[in-house]
PDB file of C-alpha atoms in Angstrom:
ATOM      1  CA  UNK A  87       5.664 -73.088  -9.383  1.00  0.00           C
ATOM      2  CA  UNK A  88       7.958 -70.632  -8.299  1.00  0.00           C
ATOM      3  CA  UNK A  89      10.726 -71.395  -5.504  1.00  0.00           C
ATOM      4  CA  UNK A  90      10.831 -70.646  -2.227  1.00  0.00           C
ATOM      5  CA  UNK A  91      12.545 -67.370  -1.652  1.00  0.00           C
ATOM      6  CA  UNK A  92      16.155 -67.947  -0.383  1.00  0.00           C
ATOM      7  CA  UNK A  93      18.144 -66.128   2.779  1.00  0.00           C
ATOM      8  CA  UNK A  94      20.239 -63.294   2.067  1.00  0.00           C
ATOM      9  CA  UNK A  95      23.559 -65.020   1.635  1.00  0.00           C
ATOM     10  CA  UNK A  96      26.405 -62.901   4.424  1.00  0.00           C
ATOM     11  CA  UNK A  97      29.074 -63.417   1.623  1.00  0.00           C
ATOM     12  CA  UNK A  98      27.139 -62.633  -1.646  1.00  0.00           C
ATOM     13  CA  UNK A  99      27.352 -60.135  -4.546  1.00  0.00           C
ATOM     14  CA  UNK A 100      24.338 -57.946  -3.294  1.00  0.00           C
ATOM     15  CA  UNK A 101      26.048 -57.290   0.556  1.00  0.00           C
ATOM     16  CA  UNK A 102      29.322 -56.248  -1.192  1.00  0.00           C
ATOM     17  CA  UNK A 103      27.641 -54.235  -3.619  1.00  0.00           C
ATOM     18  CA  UNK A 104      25.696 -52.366  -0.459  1.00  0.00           C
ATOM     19  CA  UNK A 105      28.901 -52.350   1.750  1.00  0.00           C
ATOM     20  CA  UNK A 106      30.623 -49.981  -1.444  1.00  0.00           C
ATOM     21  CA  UNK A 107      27.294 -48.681  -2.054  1.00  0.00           C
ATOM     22  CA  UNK A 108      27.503 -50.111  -5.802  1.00  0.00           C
ATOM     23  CA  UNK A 109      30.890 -47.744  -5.906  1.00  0.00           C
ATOM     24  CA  UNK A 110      33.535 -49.402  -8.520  1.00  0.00           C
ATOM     25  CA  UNK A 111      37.062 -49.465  -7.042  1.00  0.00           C
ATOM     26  CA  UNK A 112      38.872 -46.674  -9.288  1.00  0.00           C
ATOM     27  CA  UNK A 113      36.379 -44.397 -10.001  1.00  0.00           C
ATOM     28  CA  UNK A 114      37.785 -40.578 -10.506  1.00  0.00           C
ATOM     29  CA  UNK A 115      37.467 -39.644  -6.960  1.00  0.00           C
ATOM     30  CA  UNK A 116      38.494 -42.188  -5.783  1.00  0.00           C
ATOM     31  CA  UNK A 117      42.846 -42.682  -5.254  1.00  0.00           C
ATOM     32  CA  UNK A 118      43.683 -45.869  -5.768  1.00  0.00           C
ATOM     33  CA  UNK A 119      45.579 -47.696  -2.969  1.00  0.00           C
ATOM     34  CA  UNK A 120      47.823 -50.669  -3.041  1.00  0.00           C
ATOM     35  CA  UNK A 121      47.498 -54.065  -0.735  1.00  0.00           C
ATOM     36  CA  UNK A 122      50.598 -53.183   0.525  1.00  0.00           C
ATOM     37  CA  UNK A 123      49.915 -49.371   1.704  1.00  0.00           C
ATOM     38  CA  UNK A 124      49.697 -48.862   5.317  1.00  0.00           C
ATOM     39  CA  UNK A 125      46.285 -47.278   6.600  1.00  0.00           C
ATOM     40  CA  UNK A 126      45.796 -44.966  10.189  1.00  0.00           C
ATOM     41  CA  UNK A 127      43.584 -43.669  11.241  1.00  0.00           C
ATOM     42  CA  UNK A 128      43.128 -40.035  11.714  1.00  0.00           C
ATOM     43  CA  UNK A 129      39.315 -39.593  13.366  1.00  0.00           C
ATOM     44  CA  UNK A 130      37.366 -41.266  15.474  1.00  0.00           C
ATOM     45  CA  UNK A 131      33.846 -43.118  14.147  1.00  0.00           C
ATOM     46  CA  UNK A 132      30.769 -40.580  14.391  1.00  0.00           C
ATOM     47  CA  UNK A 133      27.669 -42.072  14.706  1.00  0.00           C
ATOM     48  CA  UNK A 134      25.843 -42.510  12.026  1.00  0.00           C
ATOM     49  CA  UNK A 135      28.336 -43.846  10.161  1.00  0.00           C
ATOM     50  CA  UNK A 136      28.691 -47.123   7.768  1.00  0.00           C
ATOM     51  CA  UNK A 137      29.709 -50.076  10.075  1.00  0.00           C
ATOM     52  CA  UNK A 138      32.445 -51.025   7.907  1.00  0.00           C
ATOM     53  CA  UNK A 139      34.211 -47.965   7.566  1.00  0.00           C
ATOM     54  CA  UNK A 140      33.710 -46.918  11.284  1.00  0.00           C
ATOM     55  CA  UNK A 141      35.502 -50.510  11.902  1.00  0.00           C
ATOM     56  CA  UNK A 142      38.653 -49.604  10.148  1.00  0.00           C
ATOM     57  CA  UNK A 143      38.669 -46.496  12.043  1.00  0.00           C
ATOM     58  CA  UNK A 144      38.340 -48.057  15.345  1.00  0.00           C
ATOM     59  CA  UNK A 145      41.069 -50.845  14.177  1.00  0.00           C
ATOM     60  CA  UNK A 146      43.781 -48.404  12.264  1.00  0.00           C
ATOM     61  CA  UNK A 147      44.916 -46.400  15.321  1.00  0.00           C
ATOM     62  CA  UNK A 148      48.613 -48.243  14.126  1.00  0.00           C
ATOM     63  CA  UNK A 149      49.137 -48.572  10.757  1.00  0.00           C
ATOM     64  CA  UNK A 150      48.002 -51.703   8.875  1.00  0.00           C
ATOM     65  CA  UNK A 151      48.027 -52.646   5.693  1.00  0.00           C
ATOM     66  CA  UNK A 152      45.165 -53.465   3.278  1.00  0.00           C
ATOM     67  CA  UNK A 153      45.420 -56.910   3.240  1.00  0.00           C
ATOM     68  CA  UNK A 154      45.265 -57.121   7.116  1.00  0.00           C
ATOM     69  CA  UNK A 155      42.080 -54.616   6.759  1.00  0.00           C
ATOM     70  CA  UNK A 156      40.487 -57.205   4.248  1.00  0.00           C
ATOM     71  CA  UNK A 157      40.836 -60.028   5.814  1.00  0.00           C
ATOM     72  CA  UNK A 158      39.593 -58.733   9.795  1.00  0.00           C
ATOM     73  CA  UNK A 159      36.542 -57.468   7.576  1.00  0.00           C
ATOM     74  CA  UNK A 160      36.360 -60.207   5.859  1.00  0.00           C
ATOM     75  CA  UNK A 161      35.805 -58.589   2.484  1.00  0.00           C
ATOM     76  CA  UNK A 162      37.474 -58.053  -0.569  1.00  0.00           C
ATOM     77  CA  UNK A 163      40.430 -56.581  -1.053  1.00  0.00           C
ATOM     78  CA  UNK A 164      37.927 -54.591  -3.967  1.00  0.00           C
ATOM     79  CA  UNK A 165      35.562 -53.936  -1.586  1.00  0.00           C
ATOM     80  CA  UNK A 166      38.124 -52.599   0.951  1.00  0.00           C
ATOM     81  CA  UNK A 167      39.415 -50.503  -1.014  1.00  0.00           C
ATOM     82  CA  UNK A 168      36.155 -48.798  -2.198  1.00  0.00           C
ATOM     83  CA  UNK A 169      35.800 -48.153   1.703  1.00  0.00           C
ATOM     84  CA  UNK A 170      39.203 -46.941   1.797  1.00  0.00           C
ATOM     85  CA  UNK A 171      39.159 -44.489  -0.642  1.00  0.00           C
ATOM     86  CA  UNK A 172      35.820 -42.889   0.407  1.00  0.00           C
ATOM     87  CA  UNK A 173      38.107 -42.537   4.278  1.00  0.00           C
ATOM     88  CA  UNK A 174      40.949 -40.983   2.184  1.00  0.00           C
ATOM     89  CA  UNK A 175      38.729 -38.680   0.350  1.00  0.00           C
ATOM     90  CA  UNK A 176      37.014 -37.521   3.662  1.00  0.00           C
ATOM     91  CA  UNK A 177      40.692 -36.894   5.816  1.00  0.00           C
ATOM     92  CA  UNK A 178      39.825 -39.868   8.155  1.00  0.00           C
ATOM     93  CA  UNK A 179      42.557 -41.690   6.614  1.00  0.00           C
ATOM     94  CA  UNK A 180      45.771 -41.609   6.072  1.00  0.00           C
ATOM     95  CA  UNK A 181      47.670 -44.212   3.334  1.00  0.00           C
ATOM     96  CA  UNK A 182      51.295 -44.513   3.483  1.00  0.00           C
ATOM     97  CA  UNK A 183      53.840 -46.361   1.585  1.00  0.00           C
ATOM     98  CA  UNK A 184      54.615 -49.271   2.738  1.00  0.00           C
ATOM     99  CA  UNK A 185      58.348 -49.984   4.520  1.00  0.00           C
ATOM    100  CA  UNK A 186      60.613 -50.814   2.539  1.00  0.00           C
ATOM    101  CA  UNK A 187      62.391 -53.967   2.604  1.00  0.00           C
ATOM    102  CA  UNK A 188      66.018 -53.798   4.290  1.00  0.00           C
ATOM    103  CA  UNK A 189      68.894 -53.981   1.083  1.00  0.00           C
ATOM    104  CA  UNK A 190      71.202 -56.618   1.809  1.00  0.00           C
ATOM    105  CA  UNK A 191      74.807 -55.792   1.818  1.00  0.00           C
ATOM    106  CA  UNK A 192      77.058 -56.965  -1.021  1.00  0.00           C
ATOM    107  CA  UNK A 193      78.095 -60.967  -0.331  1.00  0.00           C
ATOM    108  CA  UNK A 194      81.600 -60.174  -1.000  1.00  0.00           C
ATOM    109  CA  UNK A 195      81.549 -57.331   1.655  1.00  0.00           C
ATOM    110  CA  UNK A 196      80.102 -60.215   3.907  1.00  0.00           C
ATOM    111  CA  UNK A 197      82.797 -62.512   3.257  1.00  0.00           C
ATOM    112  CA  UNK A 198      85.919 -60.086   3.735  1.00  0.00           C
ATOM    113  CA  UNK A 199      84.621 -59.116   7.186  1.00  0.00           C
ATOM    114  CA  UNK A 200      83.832 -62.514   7.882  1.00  0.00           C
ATOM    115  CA  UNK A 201      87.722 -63.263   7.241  1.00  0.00           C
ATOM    116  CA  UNK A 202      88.876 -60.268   8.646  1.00  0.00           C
ATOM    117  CA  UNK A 203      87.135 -61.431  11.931  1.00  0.00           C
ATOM    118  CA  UNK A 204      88.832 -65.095  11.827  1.00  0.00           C
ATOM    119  CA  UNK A 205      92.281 -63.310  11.697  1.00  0.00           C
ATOM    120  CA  UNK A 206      91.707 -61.712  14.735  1.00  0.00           C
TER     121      UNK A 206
END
């Protein structure tokens, strides 16, 4: 006997694989992006247009990073990025690098105005 056909599972291989269009994540025309690179948006959705990729145009108007992007859509980072690229290719996109973390001053610097300021 054979078994019962099952439902489409949301979260399975074969949606991800039709949400990237069977599209590996670094293929040549594709640039790679990092989780940390800040995506905006730079057109609007036109109809027509794959659901997932018109909703990271409608949520980039500020820039966000990848991770943020994967986890609203609730795919993988991998699949993301497929989606991503395919925006970047097209000029919808923009990627920047992400903002740099503050340095910290030098401890001792720290310390000598902290005892220049008790003198006072």
């Amino acid at each position: 006997m054979s078994e019962p056909a099952k439902a489409w599972d949301e979260g399975g291989p074969e949606r991800l694989y039709t949400v990237s269009r069977g599209r590996a994540p670094h293929e040549p025309r594709q640039r790679p992006v990092e989780l940390v690179s800040l995506i905006v948006a730079r057109a609007e959705p036109e109809p027509g247009m794959a659901p997932e990729a018109a909703a990271v145009l409608r949520m980039c108007p500020f820039p966000l990073s990848v991770a943020e992007i994967s986890a609203y859509l609730v795919l993988p980072v991998s699949t993301v990025t497929v989606i991503l690229a395919e925006l970047l290719g097209d000029g919808r996109v923009e990627a920047r690098a992400p903002v740099p973390a503050a340095v910290l001053p030098d401890p001792e610097l720290l310390q000598a105005v902290m005892h220049g300021l008790q003198k006072l």
